[in-house]
Coordinates of C-alpha atoms and ligand atoms in Angstrom, one line a residue:
X1 CA 0.0 0.0 0.0
X2 CA 3.1 2.2 0.3
X3 CA 3.0 3.4 -3.3
X4 CA -0.6 4.4 -3.0
X5 CA -1.8 8.0 -3.1
X6 CA -2.9 8.7 0.4
X7 CA -4.9 12.0 -0.2
X8 CA -7.8 12.9 -2.4
X9 CA -6.1 16.2 -3.0
X10 CA -3.4 14.6 -5.1
X11 CA -5.9 13.8 -7.8
X12 CA -7.3 16.2 -10.3
X13 CA -11.0 15.6 -9.7
X14 CA -13.5 18.4 -10.5
X15 CA -14.4 20.9 -7.8
X16 CA -18.0 19.6 -7.6
X17 CA -16.6 16.2 -6.8
X18 CA -14.2 17.5 -4.2
X19 CA -17.1 19.3 -2.5
X20 CA -19.1 16.1 -2.2
X21 CA -16.1 14.0 -1.0
X22 CA -15.7 16.5 1.8
X23 CA -19.4 16.4 2.6
X24 CA -19.7 12.6 2.7
X25 CA -16.6 12.6 4.9
X26 CA -14.2 10.3 3.0
X27 CA -10.9 10.9 4.7
X28 CA -8.5 9.1 2.4
X29 CA -8.8 7.2 -0.8
X30 CA -9.1 3.4 -0.4
X31 CA -6.4 1.3 -2.1
X32 CA -8.6 0.7 -5.2
X33 CA -9.4 4.3 -5.4
X34 CA -5.8 5.5 -5.2
X35 CA -4.9 3.2 -8.0
X36 CA -8.0 3.6 -10.3
X37 CA -8.7 7.3 -10.1
X38 CA -5.6 8.6 -11.9
X39 CA -5.8 6.3 -15.0
X40 CA -9.6 6.7 -15.3
X41 CA -9.2 10.5 -15.1
X42 CA -6.8 10.2 -18.0
X43 CA -9.4 8.3 -20.0
X44 CA -7.5 5.0 -19.9
X45 CA -9.0 1.5 -19.8
X46 CA -8.8 -0.4 -16.5
X47 CA -9.0 -4.0 -15.4
X48 CA -9.5 -4.2 -11.6
X49 CA -9.7 -7.2 -9.4
X50 CA -11.5 -6.1 -6.3
X51 CA -14.4 -7.0 -4.1
X52 CA -17.5 -5.2 -3.0
X53 CA -16.8 -3.1 0.1
X54 CA -13.4 -1.9 -1.1
X55 CA -14.8 1.5 -2.3
X56 CA -15.0 0.2 -5.8
X57 CA -18.0 2.3 -6.8
X58 CA -16.4 5.6 -5.9
X59 CA -13.2 4.4 -7.5
X60 CA -14.9 4.6 -10.9
X61 CA -17.7 7.1 -10.2
X62 CA -15.6 9.9 -8.9
X63 CA -13.2 10.2 -11.9
X64 CA -15.9 9.4 -14.5
X65 CA -18.3 12.0 -13.0
X66 CA -15.4 14.5 -13.0
X67 CA -15.1 14.1 -16.7
X68 CA -18.8 14.3 -17.4
X69 CA -20.2 17.2 -19.5
X70 CA -23.3 18.3 -17.5
X71 CA -24.7 20.3 -20.5
X72 CA -24.7 17.3 -22.8
X73 CA -28.1 15.6 -22.1
X74 CA -27.2 12.2 -23.5
X75 CA -25.9 9.0 -21.9
X76 CA -22.2 9.5 -21.3
X77 CA -21.5 6.8 -18.7
X78 CA -23.0 3.3 -18.8
X79 CA -22.5 1.0 -15.9
X80 CA -23.5 -2.7 -16.3
X81 CA -24.3 -4.6 -13.2
X82 CA -25.3 -8.3 -12.7
X83 CA -28.3 -7.5 -10.4
X84 CA -31.0 -5.0 -9.9
X85 CA -29.8 -4.4 -6.3
X86 CA -26.4 -3.5 -7.4
X87 CA -27.8 -1.3 -10.2
X88 CA -29.9 0.6 -7.6
X89 CA -27.0 0.9 -5.3
X90 CA -24.6 2.2 -7.9
X91 CA -27.2 4.6 -9.2
X92 CA -27.8 5.9 -5.7
X93 CA -24.0 6.4 -5.2
X94 CA -23.8 8.2 -8.5
X95 CA -26.7 10.4 -7.4
X96 CA -24.8 11.3 -4.2
X97 CA -21.5 11.9 -5.9
X98 CA -23.1 14.1 -8.5
X99 CA -24.9 16.2 -6.0
X100 CA -23.2 19.4 -7.2
X101 CA -23.4 18.8 -10.9
X102 CA -26.2 21.0 -12.3
X103 CA -29.1 19.2 -14.0
X104 CA -27.6 15.8 -13.5
X105 CA -29.7 12.7 -14.2
X106 CA -28.9 9.1 -13.6
X107 CA -31.3 6.3 -14.4
X108 CA -31.3 2.8 -13.0
X109 CA -32.6 0.4 -15.6
X110 CA -33.5 -3.2 -14.8
X111 CA -35.9 -6.0 -15.8
X112 CA -39.2 -6.1 -14.1
X113 CA -39.4 -2.3 -13.8
X114 CA -42.1 -0.3 -15.5
X115 CA -41.0 0.2 -19.2
X116 CA -43.1 3.3 -19.8
X117 CA -41.6 5.1 -16.9
X118 CA -38.1 4.2 -18.1
X119 CA -38.9 5.4 -21.6
X120 CA -40.1 8.7 -20.3
X121 CA -37.0 9.2 -18.2
X122 CA -34.7 8.2 -21.1
X123 CA -36.5 10.7 -23.4
X124 CA -36.0 13.5 -20.9
X125 CA -32.3 13.0 -21.2
X126 CA -30.1 11.1 -18.7
X127 CA -26.3 11.3 -18.5
X128 CA -25.6 8.1 -16.6
X129 CA -27.4 4.8 -17.1
X130 CA -26.9 2.0 -14.7
X131 CA -28.5 -1.3 -15.5
X132 CA -28.6 -5.0 -15.9
X133 CA -27.5 -6.3 -19.4
X134 CA -30.8 -7.8 -20.4
X135 CA -32.9 -4.6 -20.0
X136 CA -30.1 -2.4 -21.5
X137 CA -30.0 -4.6 -24.5
X138 CA -33.8 -4.4 -24.8
X139 CA -33.6 -0.6 -24.9
X140 CA -30.8 -0.7 -27.4
X141 CA -32.8 -2.9 -29.7
X142 CA -35.8 -0.6 -29.4
X143 CA -33.5 2.3 -30.1
X144 CA -34.8 4.0 -26.9
X145 CA -31.3 4.1 -25.6
X146 CA -28.3 5.2 -27.7
X147 CA -24.7 4.8 -26.8
X148 CA -23.2 6.7 -29.6
X149 CA -22.0 9.5 -27.2
X150 CA -21.0 7.2 -24.4
X151 CA -17.5 8.1 -23.1
X152 CA -17.1 5.4 -20.4
X153 CA -18.5 1.9 -19.9
X154 CA -18.1 0.2 -16.6
X155 CA -18.6 -3.5 -16.3
X156 CA -19.1 -4.2 -12.6
X157 CA -18.8 -7.6 -11.0
X158 CA -17.9 -9.3 -14.3
X159 CA -17.5 -12.7 -12.7
X160 CA -21.1 -12.5 -11.4
X161 CA -22.3 -11.6 -14.9
X162 CA -20.6 -14.6 -16.2
X163 CA -22.2 -16.9 -13.6
X164 CA -25.6 -15.5 -14.4
X165 CA -25.1 -16.0 -18.1
X166 CA -25.0 -12.3 -19.1
X167 CA -21.6 -12.2 -20.6
X168 CA -22.9 -12.5 -24.2
X169 CA -25.2 -9.6 -23.6
X170 CA -22.4 -7.6 -22.3
X171 CA -20.4 -8.2 -25.4
X172 CA -23.3 -7.2 -27.6
X173 CA -23.7 -4.0 -25.6
X174 CA -20.0 -3.1 -25.9
X175 CA -20.2 -3.5 -29.6
X176 CA -22.9 -0.9 -29.8
X177 CA -21.1 1.7 -27.7
X178 CA -19.3 4.6 -29.2
X179 CA -16.0 3.5 -30.7
X180 CA -13.6 5.6 -28.7
X181 CA -15.2 5.0 -25.2
X182 CA -13.0 4.0 -22.3
X183 CA -13.9 0.7 -20.5
X184 CA -13.3 -0.3 -16.9
X185 CA -13.9 -3.9 -15.9
X186 CA -14.1 -4.9 -12.3
X187 CA -14.3 -8.4 -11.0
X188 CA -13.7 -10.1 -7.7
X189 CA -12.2 -13.1 -9.3
X190 CA -10.6 -13.4 -12.8
X191 CA -11.9 -16.6 -14.5
X192 CA -10.7 -17.4 -18.0
X193 CA -13.8 -16.1 -19.7
X194 CA -13.6 -12.7 -17.9
X195 CA -10.0 -12.4 -18.9
X196 CA -10.9 -13.2 -22.5
X197 CA -13.5 -10.4 -22.6
X198 CA -11.0 -8.1 -21.0
X199 CA -8.4 -8.9 -23.6
X200 CA -10.8 -8.4 -26.4
X201 CA -12.4 -5.2 -25.3
X202 CA -9.9 -3.3 -23.2
X203 CA -7.2 -1.2 -24.9
X204 CA -3.9 -1.3 -23.1
X205 CA -5.6 -1.4 -19.7
X206 CA -4.1 -0.4 -16.4
X207 CA -4.3 -3.6 -14.3
X208 CA -5.0 -3.3 -10.6
X209 CA -5.2 -6.1 -8.1
X210 CA -6.2 -5.4 -4.5
X211 CA -4.8 -8.3 -2.7
X212 CA -4.3 -9.1 1.0
X213 CA -1.2 -10.1 2.9
X214 CA -1.0 -13.0 5.3
X215 CA -0.5 -12.3 8.9
X216 CA -0.7 -14.0 12.3
X217 CA -3.1 -12.6 14.8
X218 CA -3.2 -15.5 17.2
X219 CA -3.7 -13.6 20.4
X220 CA -6.9 -12.1 19.1
X221 CA -10.1 -14.2 19.1
X222 CA -12.0 -13.2 16.0
X223 CA -15.8 -13.2 15.6
X224 CA -18.3 -12.0 13.2
X225 CA -22.0 -11.1 13.5
X226 CA -24.0 -11.4 10.3
X227 CA -26.1 -8.2 10.2
X228 CA -29.6 -9.5 10.3
X229 CA -32.9 -8.6 12.0
X230 CA -31.4 -6.1 14.3
X231 CA -29.8 -2.8 13.4
X232 CA -26.0 -2.5 13.8
X233 CA -26.5 0.1 16.6
X234 CA -28.8 -2.2 18.5
X235 CA -26.4 -5.1 18.1
X236 CA -23.5 -3.0 19.3
X237 CA -25.5 -1.9 22.4
X238 CA -26.2 -5.5 23.3
X239 CA -22.5 -6.4 22.9
X240 CA -21.5 -3.5 25.1
X241 CA -23.9 -4.6 27.8
X242 CA -23.1 -8.3 27.7
X243 CA -19.3 -8.4 27.2
X244 CA -16.6 -7.9 29.9
X245 CA -15.0 -4.9 28.3
X246 CA -12.2 -2.8 29.4
X247 CA -11.6 -0.4 26.5
X248 CA -13.1 -0.6 23.0
X249 CA -12.3 0.8 19.7
X250 CA -15.0 0.9 17.1
X251 CA -14.1 1.3 13.4
X252 CA -16.4 3.1 11.0
X253 CA -15.7 4.4 7.5
X254 CA -16.2 8.1 7.6
X255 CA -15.4 11.0 9.8
X256 CA -19.1 11.9 9.9
X257 CA -19.9 8.4 11.1
X258 CA -17.4 8.6 14.0
X259 CA -19.1 11.6 15.4
X260 CA -22.6 10.3 14.8
X261 CA -22.0 6.9 16.4
X262 CA -20.1 8.3 19.3
X263 CA -23.1 10.7 20.0
X264 CA -25.6 7.8 19.7
X265 CA -23.6 5.7 22.1
X266 CA -23.3 8.6 24.6
X267 CA -27.1 9.1 24.3
X268 CA -27.4 5.4 25.3
X269 CA -25.3 5.9 28.3
X270 CA -21.9 4.6 27.1
X271 CA -18.9 6.9 27.6
X272 CA -17.5 7.3 24.1
X273 CA -15.8 9.8 21.8
X274 CA -14.9 10.2 18.2
X275 CA -11.4 10.1 16.8
X276 CA -11.0 11.3 13.3
X277 CA -8.7 13.3 11.0
X278 CA -10.8 16.4 11.2
X279 CA -9.9 16.8 14.9
X280 CA -6.8 18.8 15.9
X281 CA -3.7 16.9 16.8
X282 CA -4.1 18.1 20.4
X283 CA -7.7 17.0 20.7
X284 CA -6.8 13.6 19.2
X285 CA -4.0 13.2 21.7
X286 CA -6.3 14.2 24.6
X287 CA -8.9 11.6 23.5
X288 CA -6.3 8.9 23.4
X289 CA -5.0 9.9 26.8
X290 CA -8.5 9.7 28.2
X291 CA -8.8 6.2 26.7
X292 CA -5.6 5.3 28.3
X293 CA -6.3 6.6 31.8
X294 CA -9.8 5.0 31.8
X295 CA -11.9 8.3 31.9
X296 CA -13.1 7.2 28.5
X297 CA -14.1 3.6 27.5
X298 CA -15.0 3.7 23.8
X299 CA -13.4 5.4 20.9
X300 CA -15.1 5.5 17.5
X301 CA -12.4 5.9 14.9
X302 CA -11.6 5.9 11.2
X303 CA -8.6 3.8 10.0
X304 CA -6.4 6.8 9.5
X305 CA -7.0 8.4 12.9
X306 CA -6.4 5.1 14.7
X307 CA -3.1 4.3 12.8
X308 CA -0.5 3.1 15.3
X309 CA -2.8 3.5 18.3
X310 CA -1.3 1.6 21.2
X311 CA -3.5 1.5 24.3
X312 CA -3.1 -1.6 26.4
X313 CA -6.5 -1.6 27.9
X314 CA -8.3 -2.0 24.6
X315 CA -9.9 -5.4 25.1
X316 CA -12.2 -5.2 22.1
X317 CA -12.2 -4.0 18.5
X318 CA -15.5 -3.7 16.7
X319 CA -15.5 -3.5 12.9
X320 CA -18.8 -1.7 12.8
X321 CA -18.2 -1.1 9.1
X322 CA -16.2 -3.7 7.3
X323 CA -12.8 -2.5 6.2
X324 CA -11.9 -2.1 2.5
X325 CA -9.0 -4.6 2.5
X326 CA -7.4 -7.2 4.5
X327 CA -4.5 -5.1 5.5
X328 CA -6.8 -2.5 7.1
X329 CA -8.5 -5.4 8.9
X330 CA -5.3 -6.7 10.3
X331 CA -4.2 -3.2 11.4
X332 CA -7.6 -2.6 13.0
X333 CA -7.7 -5.8 15.1
X334 CA -4.0 -5.3 16.0
X335 CA -5.2 -2.4 18.3
X336 CA -6.3 -5.1 20.8
X337 CA -4.3 -7.9 22.2
X338 CA -1.5 -5.5 23.1
X339 CA 1.3 -6.1 25.6
X340 CA 0.7 -9.8 25.7
X341 CA -3.0 -9.5 26.6
X342 CA -5.9 -11.3 25.0
X343 CA -8.1 -9.4 22.7
X344 CA -11.4 -9.9 21.0
X345 CA -12.3 -8.6 17.5
X346 CA -15.9 -8.5 16.3
X347 CA -16.8 -7.9 12.7
X348 CA -20.2 -6.8 11.5
X349 CA -20.8 -8.4 8.1
X350 CA -23.8 -7.6 5.8
X351 CA -24.8 -10.4 3.5
X352 CA -23.2 -8.7 0.5
X353 CA -19.9 -8.4 2.4
X354 CA -19.5 -12.2 2.9
X355 CA -16.8 -12.4 0.3
X356 CA -14.6 -10.0 2.2
X357 CA -15.1 -12.2 5.3
X358 CA -13.8 -15.3 3.5
X359 CA -10.9 -13.3 2.0
X360 CA -9.9 -12.2 5.5
X361 CA -10.1 -15.7 6.9
X362 CA -7.9 -17.0 4.1
X363 CA -5.3 -14.3 4.5
X364 CA -5.1 -14.4 8.3
X365 CA -5.3 -18.2 8.3
X366 CA -7.5 -17.9 11.3
X367 CA -11.1 -18.8 11.6
X368 CA -13.6 -16.0 12.3
X369 CA -16.3 -17.5 14.3
X370 CA -20.0 -16.6 13.9
X371 CA -21.3 -15.1 17.1
X372 CA -24.8 -15.0 18.4
X373 CA -25.9 -11.8 19.9
X374 CA -26.7 -11.9 23.6
X375 CA -30.5 -12.4 24.0
X376 CA -32.8 -10.1 25.9
X377 CA -32.8 -12.6 28.7
X378 CA -29.0 -12.6 28.9
X379 CA -29.0 -8.9 29.1
X380 CA -31.7 -8.8 31.7
X381 CA -29.9 -11.4 33.9
X382 CA -26.7 -9.3 33.5
X383 CA -28.5 -6.1 34.6
X384 CA -30.0 -7.9 37.6
X385 CA -26.6 -9.3 38.7
X386 CA -25.1 -5.9 38.4
X387 CA -27.9 -4.4 40.4
X388 CA -27.4 -7.0 43.1
X389 CA -23.7 -6.3 43.1
X390 CA -24.4 -2.6 43.6
X391 CA -26.7 -3.4 46.6
X392 CA -24.0 -5.6 48.1
X393 CA -21.3 -3.0 47.6
X394 CA -23.4 -0.2 49.2
X395 CA -24.2 -2.5 52.2
X396 CA -20.5 -3.2 52.6
X397 CA -19.0 0.2 52.2
X398 CA -21.6 2.8 53.2
X399 CA -22.9 3.9 56.5
X400 CA -26.6 3.2 56.1
X401 CA -27.9 4.0 59.6
X402 CA -29.7 7.2 58.6
X403 CA -31.5 5.3 55.9
X404 CA -32.3 2.4 58.1
X405 CA -34.1 4.7 60.5
X406 CA -35.8 6.4 57.6
X407 CA -37.2 3.1 56.4
X408 CA -38.3 2.1 59.9
X409 CA -40.2 5.3 60.3
X410 CA -41.8 4.9 56.8
X411 CA -42.8 1.4 57.8
X412 CA -44.5 2.4 61.0
X413 CA -46.1 5.5 59.5
X414 CA -47.6 3.8 56.4
X415 CA -47.9 0.2 57.8
X416 CA -46.0 -1.2 54.9
X417 CA -43.7 -4.3 54.7
X418 CA -40.0 -4.0 54.1
X419 CA -40.3 -6.0 50.9
X420 CA -42.7 -3.5 49.4
X421 CA -40.6 -0.5 50.4
X422 CA -37.5 -2.0 49.0
X423 CA -39.3 -2.8 45.8
X424 CA -40.5 0.8 45.4
X425 CA -36.9 2.0 46.0
X426 CA -35.5 -0.4 43.5
X427 CA -38.0 0.8 41.0
X428 CA -37.0 4.4 41.5
X429 CA -33.4 3.6 41.2
X430 CA -33.7 1.7 37.9
X431 CA -36.5 3.4 36.2
X432 CA -34.4 5.3 33.7
X433 CA -32.8 2.1 32.6
X434 CA -35.2 -0.8 33.3
X435 CA -33.6 -4.0 34.4
X436 CA -35.7 -6.0 32.1
X437 CA -34.6 -5.4 28.5
X438 CA -37.4 -3.7 26.7
X439 CA -39.3 -5.5 24.0
X440 CA -39.5 -3.2 21.1
X441 CA -43.1 -2.2 21.4
X442 CA -44.9 -0.5 18.6
X443 CA -47.3 2.3 19.0
X444 CA -49.8 1.6 16.3
X445 CA -51.1 4.8 14.9
X446 CA -53.3 5.4 11.9
X447 CA -51.9 8.5 10.1
X448 CA -54.1 11.5 10.5
X449 CA -56.0 12.2 7.4
X450 CA -56.0 8.6 6.2
X451 CA -59.5 8.2 4.7
X452 CA -62.0 6.0 6.4
X453 CA -62.3 3.8 3.2
X454 CA -58.7 2.6 3.3
X455 CA -59.1 1.8 7.0
X456 CA -62.0 -0.5 6.2
X457 CA -60.0 -2.3 3.5
X458 CA -57.4 -3.6 5.9
X459 CA -56.0 -7.0 5.4
X460 CA -55.8 -9.5 8.2
X461 CA -52.4 -8.1 9.3
X462 CA -54.1 -4.9 10.2
X463 CA -52.6 -3.1 7.2
X464 CA -54.2 -1.8 4.0
X465 CA -54.6 -4.4 1.2
X466 CA -53.2 -2.0 -1.4
X467 CA -50.3 -0.7 0.6
X468 CA -46.8 -1.8 1.3
X469 CA -45.1 -1.4 4.6
X470 CA -41.9 0.7 4.6
X471 CA -39.3 1.0 7.3
X472 CA -37.8 4.4 8.2
X473 CA -34.8 4.9 10.4
X474 CA -36.4 7.3 12.9
X475 CA -38.1 6.1 16.0
X476 CA -39.3 6.8 19.5
X477 CA -35.8 7.4 20.9
X478 CA -35.3 10.2 18.3
X479 CA -38.6 11.8 19.6
X480 CA -40.6 11.3 16.4
X481 CA -44.3 11.8 16.4
X482 CA -46.7 10.5 13.6
X483 CA -47.3 14.1 12.5
X484 CA -43.5 14.5 11.7
X485 CA -43.6 11.4 9.6
X486 CA -46.8 12.4 7.7
X487 CA -45.5 15.9 7.2
X488 CA -42.1 14.8 5.9
X489 CA -43.5 12.1 3.5
X490 CA -46.3 14.3 2.1
X491 CA -44.2 17.4 1.7
X492 CA -40.9 15.9 0.5
X493 CA -42.2 12.8 -1.2
X494 CA -45.2 14.6 -2.7
X495 CA -47.5 11.8 -1.4
X496 CA -51.0 12.8 -0.5
X497 CA -51.3 12.5 3.3
X498 CA -54.6 10.6 2.7
X499 CA -52.5 7.9 1.0
X500 CA -50.3 7.4 4.1
X501 CA -51.6 4.5 6.0
X502 CA -50.7 2.9 9.3
X503 CA -47.7 4.3 11.2
X504 CA -46.1 2.1 13.9
X505 CA -43.4 3.8 15.9
X506 CA -40.7 1.5 17.5
X507 CA -37.7 2.5 19.7
X508 CA -35.2 2.9 16.8
X509 CA -37.3 2.9 13.7
X510 CA -40.9 3.2 12.4
X511 CA -43.0 1.4 9.9
X512 CA -45.3 3.3 7.6
X513 CA -47.7 2.0 5.1
X514 CA -47.6 3.7 1.7
X515 CA -49.2 3.0 -1.7
X516 CA -47.8 0.0 -3.4
X517 CA -47.1 1.8 -6.7
X518 CA -45.0 4.5 -5.3
X519 CA -42.2 5.4 -7.8
X520 CA -38.5 4.6 -7.3
X521 CA -37.8 8.3 -7.8
X522 CA -40.0 9.3 -4.9
X523 CA -38.6 6.6 -2.7
X524 CA -35.1 7.8 -3.6
X525 CA -35.9 11.4 -2.6
X526 CA -37.4 10.2 0.6
X527 CA -34.3 8.3 1.6
X528 CA -32.3 11.5 2.4
X529 CA -35.1 13.5 4.0
X530 CA -34.3 14.4 7.6
X531 CA -36.8 14.0 10.5
X532 CA -35.8 14.6 14.1
X533 CA -32.1 14.7 13.0
X534 CA -32.2 11.3 11.3
X535 CA -32.4 10.6 7.6
X536 CA -35.4 8.4 6.8
X537 CA -33.4 5.9 4.8
X538 CA -36.7 4.4 3.7
X539 CA -36.7 0.8 2.6
X540 CA -39.3 -1.9 2.0
X541 CA -40.0 -3.6 5.4
X542 CA -38.5 -7.0 5.6
X543 CA -41.1 -8.1 8.1
X544 CA -38.7 -8.5 11.0
X545 CA -40.4 -6.0 13.2
X546 CA -41.9 -7.5 16.4
X547 CA -45.6 -8.0 16.4
X548 CA -47.9 -5.7 18.3
X549 CA -49.1 -8.8 20.2
X550 CA -45.9 -8.7 22.2
X551 CA -47.1 -5.7 24.1
X552 CA -48.4 -7.7 27.0
X553 CA -44.9 -8.9 27.9
X554 CA -43.9 -5.5 29.1
X555 CA -46.0 -6.0 32.2
X556 CA -43.6 -8.5 33.7
X557 CA -41.0 -6.2 34.9
X558 CA -38.5 -6.7 37.7
X559 CA -39.5 -4.8 40.8
X560 CA -42.5 -3.0 39.3
X561 CA -45.4 -5.2 39.1
X562 CA -47.9 -2.6 38.0
X563 CA -48.8 -1.8 34.4
X564 CA -48.8 1.9 35.1
X565 CA -45.3 1.7 36.3
X566 CA -44.2 -0.3 33.3
X567 CA -45.7 2.2 30.9
X568 CA -43.9 4.9 32.7
X569 CA -40.6 3.1 32.5
X570 CA -40.8 2.7 28.8
X571 CA -41.6 6.4 28.4
X572 CA -38.9 7.6 30.7
X573 CA -36.3 5.4 29.1
X574 CA -36.9 6.7 25.6
X575 CA -37.4 10.3 26.4
X576 CA -34.7 11.0 29.0
X577 CA -31.0 10.6 28.5
X578 CA -29.3 8.2 30.8
X579 CA -28.3 10.3 33.8
X580 CA -25.5 7.9 34.6
X581 CA -23.7 8.8 31.4
X582 CA -20.0 9.2 31.8
X583 CA -19.9 7.5 35.2
X584 CA -17.5 4.7 35.9
X585 CA -18.9 1.3 35.1
X586 CA -19.3 -1.4 37.7
X587 CA -18.2 -4.3 35.7
X588 CA -19.0 -3.5 32.1
X589 CA -19.5 -0.4 30.1
X590 CA -23.2 0.0 30.6
X591 CA -22.8 1.0 34.2
X592 CA -26.1 -0.6 35.2
Ligands
LIG601 P1 -18.3 -0.2 -2.4 O1 -17.1 -1.1 -2.4 O2 -18.3 0.7 -3.6 O3 -19.6 -1.0 -2.2 O4 -18.2 0.9 -1.2 C1 -18.3 0.5 0.1 C2 -18.6 1.6 1.1 O5 -17.5 2.4 1.3 C3 -19.7 2.6 0.6 O6 -20.6 2.7 1.7 C4 -19.0 3.9 0.4 O7 -19.8 5.0 0.8 C5 -17.8 3.8 1.3 N1 -16.6 4.5 0.8 C6 -16.1 4.5 -0.5 N2 -14.9 5.2 -0.5 C7 -14.7 5.6 0.7 C8 -13.6 6.4 1.3 N3 -12.6 6.8 0.6 N4 -13.6 6.7 2.6 C9 -14.7 6.2 3.3 N5 -15.7 5.5 2.9 C10 -15.7 5.2 1.6

């Protein structure tokens, strides 16, 4: 990695692109970016062997968008992807990176999508088309898409295209593209057939291979959690509560994310701080000092900011965002297991990042074990044990005479047993952080303004038959109310408030029923809309949300048998910040 360009400033990207790099908070180019951006900016062809998660999309999008002519309203960049998901993802990234290009249009094109809508958008003039080979070929045959002015063609995940039988289509498409276009081909593996295509269609390509080195990391036990069902933040919170942690470093990809995550953890009562390249040297040193002396337990860092960090008490490294390459992974986990101690590394892996996981295992020659998250019951037991320890510690070390007399006087005054008094006190003590881990309980609310007729057409799940449930990443803990959601969706998404159906608000997210036929464009716009300081990041609901029927389980709370008390606990917990924030933990970081 030593010959790589380590700063974006060393490239000659366009000002509009530099502006967005700054806004999204990319600190340094990833290895594939430092090697791909210069030749692609020069208009050269490129053959890149790299996996998803390495920053590959930006590696081609940033230079190609820098070369785009915004005034020319014809397709100038074509990206071919094997799947509709990847097409949408790349189109979305292109949309973000082109934020400051005037009148820019990108169109995702894939099978199964409404043809009329695609045609209309193509007629309006788009500069970037991202799509699956079959549908692109369709449009080329109908002459609804022309590639005679295309300057760059990207073939993404060529080995996947091969597996899916799209390679012939890709060749046909390449034959119809403008003669002098540049071509970039990316593939995670390089089977013979992909190399043949590359040899045939790439002119004197720059060849890049992002490979990993082997290394021994025996002292560190490595685990991964497959991101599923729960949000990463919730998973992290459970880990923080259940593990015996001394110090922890959490790796994320961007500077913005370091601050956001550290703030979210603070709000949940964990003493944490960001560490990134935007902070002054002095502040960075101070943060590391605090981590060393134990006045801070968690640091959320980018790779660059944590380079060389040597803090003995780091017992855990969490790869909240998967690293771009194996070398970065090895560096990250090497922040634990220092000075002969044992360390634990945890990697969060989304389904599409599985390849990187196997690549890391191969390179480190160590197994990375799948880990199950601690269950609600585990966490409840843990909180109860800690609570008991606190009681024992107070009995042992404090002079309690005054309080003993107080309790005696209460008992005789109100004729109440000790057990009941102790239970009431326990309730008061733990009410801001209930000992029993909360079930995520939804408040089911029908959006104001939803017409009576749609309510009567509900299907047996309680939703509207003609509606689809969407998940938005703002919930009770962010202070959201149904009115905020309806307002944002109707104003920003231009969806009639009467068409907004059921809204269910959970702790960290909400579900909202919207018309089935809502356009991809509207959904895309809604993704970046802010409500209560959170972006909606709307996506179709996967059906993992807990059912409303679970509500009754909230009643069985430790030390607070009454329903009224339980309801109050839930409310307090979500609305009030943990008053114990920043205090020293008893045994683990939660400080329960
Ligand atoms: P990709 O390999 O294209 O799927 O990218 C993986 C993720 O890395 C995306 O979420 C990008 O936003 C992010 N990313 C790409 N380049 C950088 C960078 N230089 N610094 C930080 N994050 C990046």
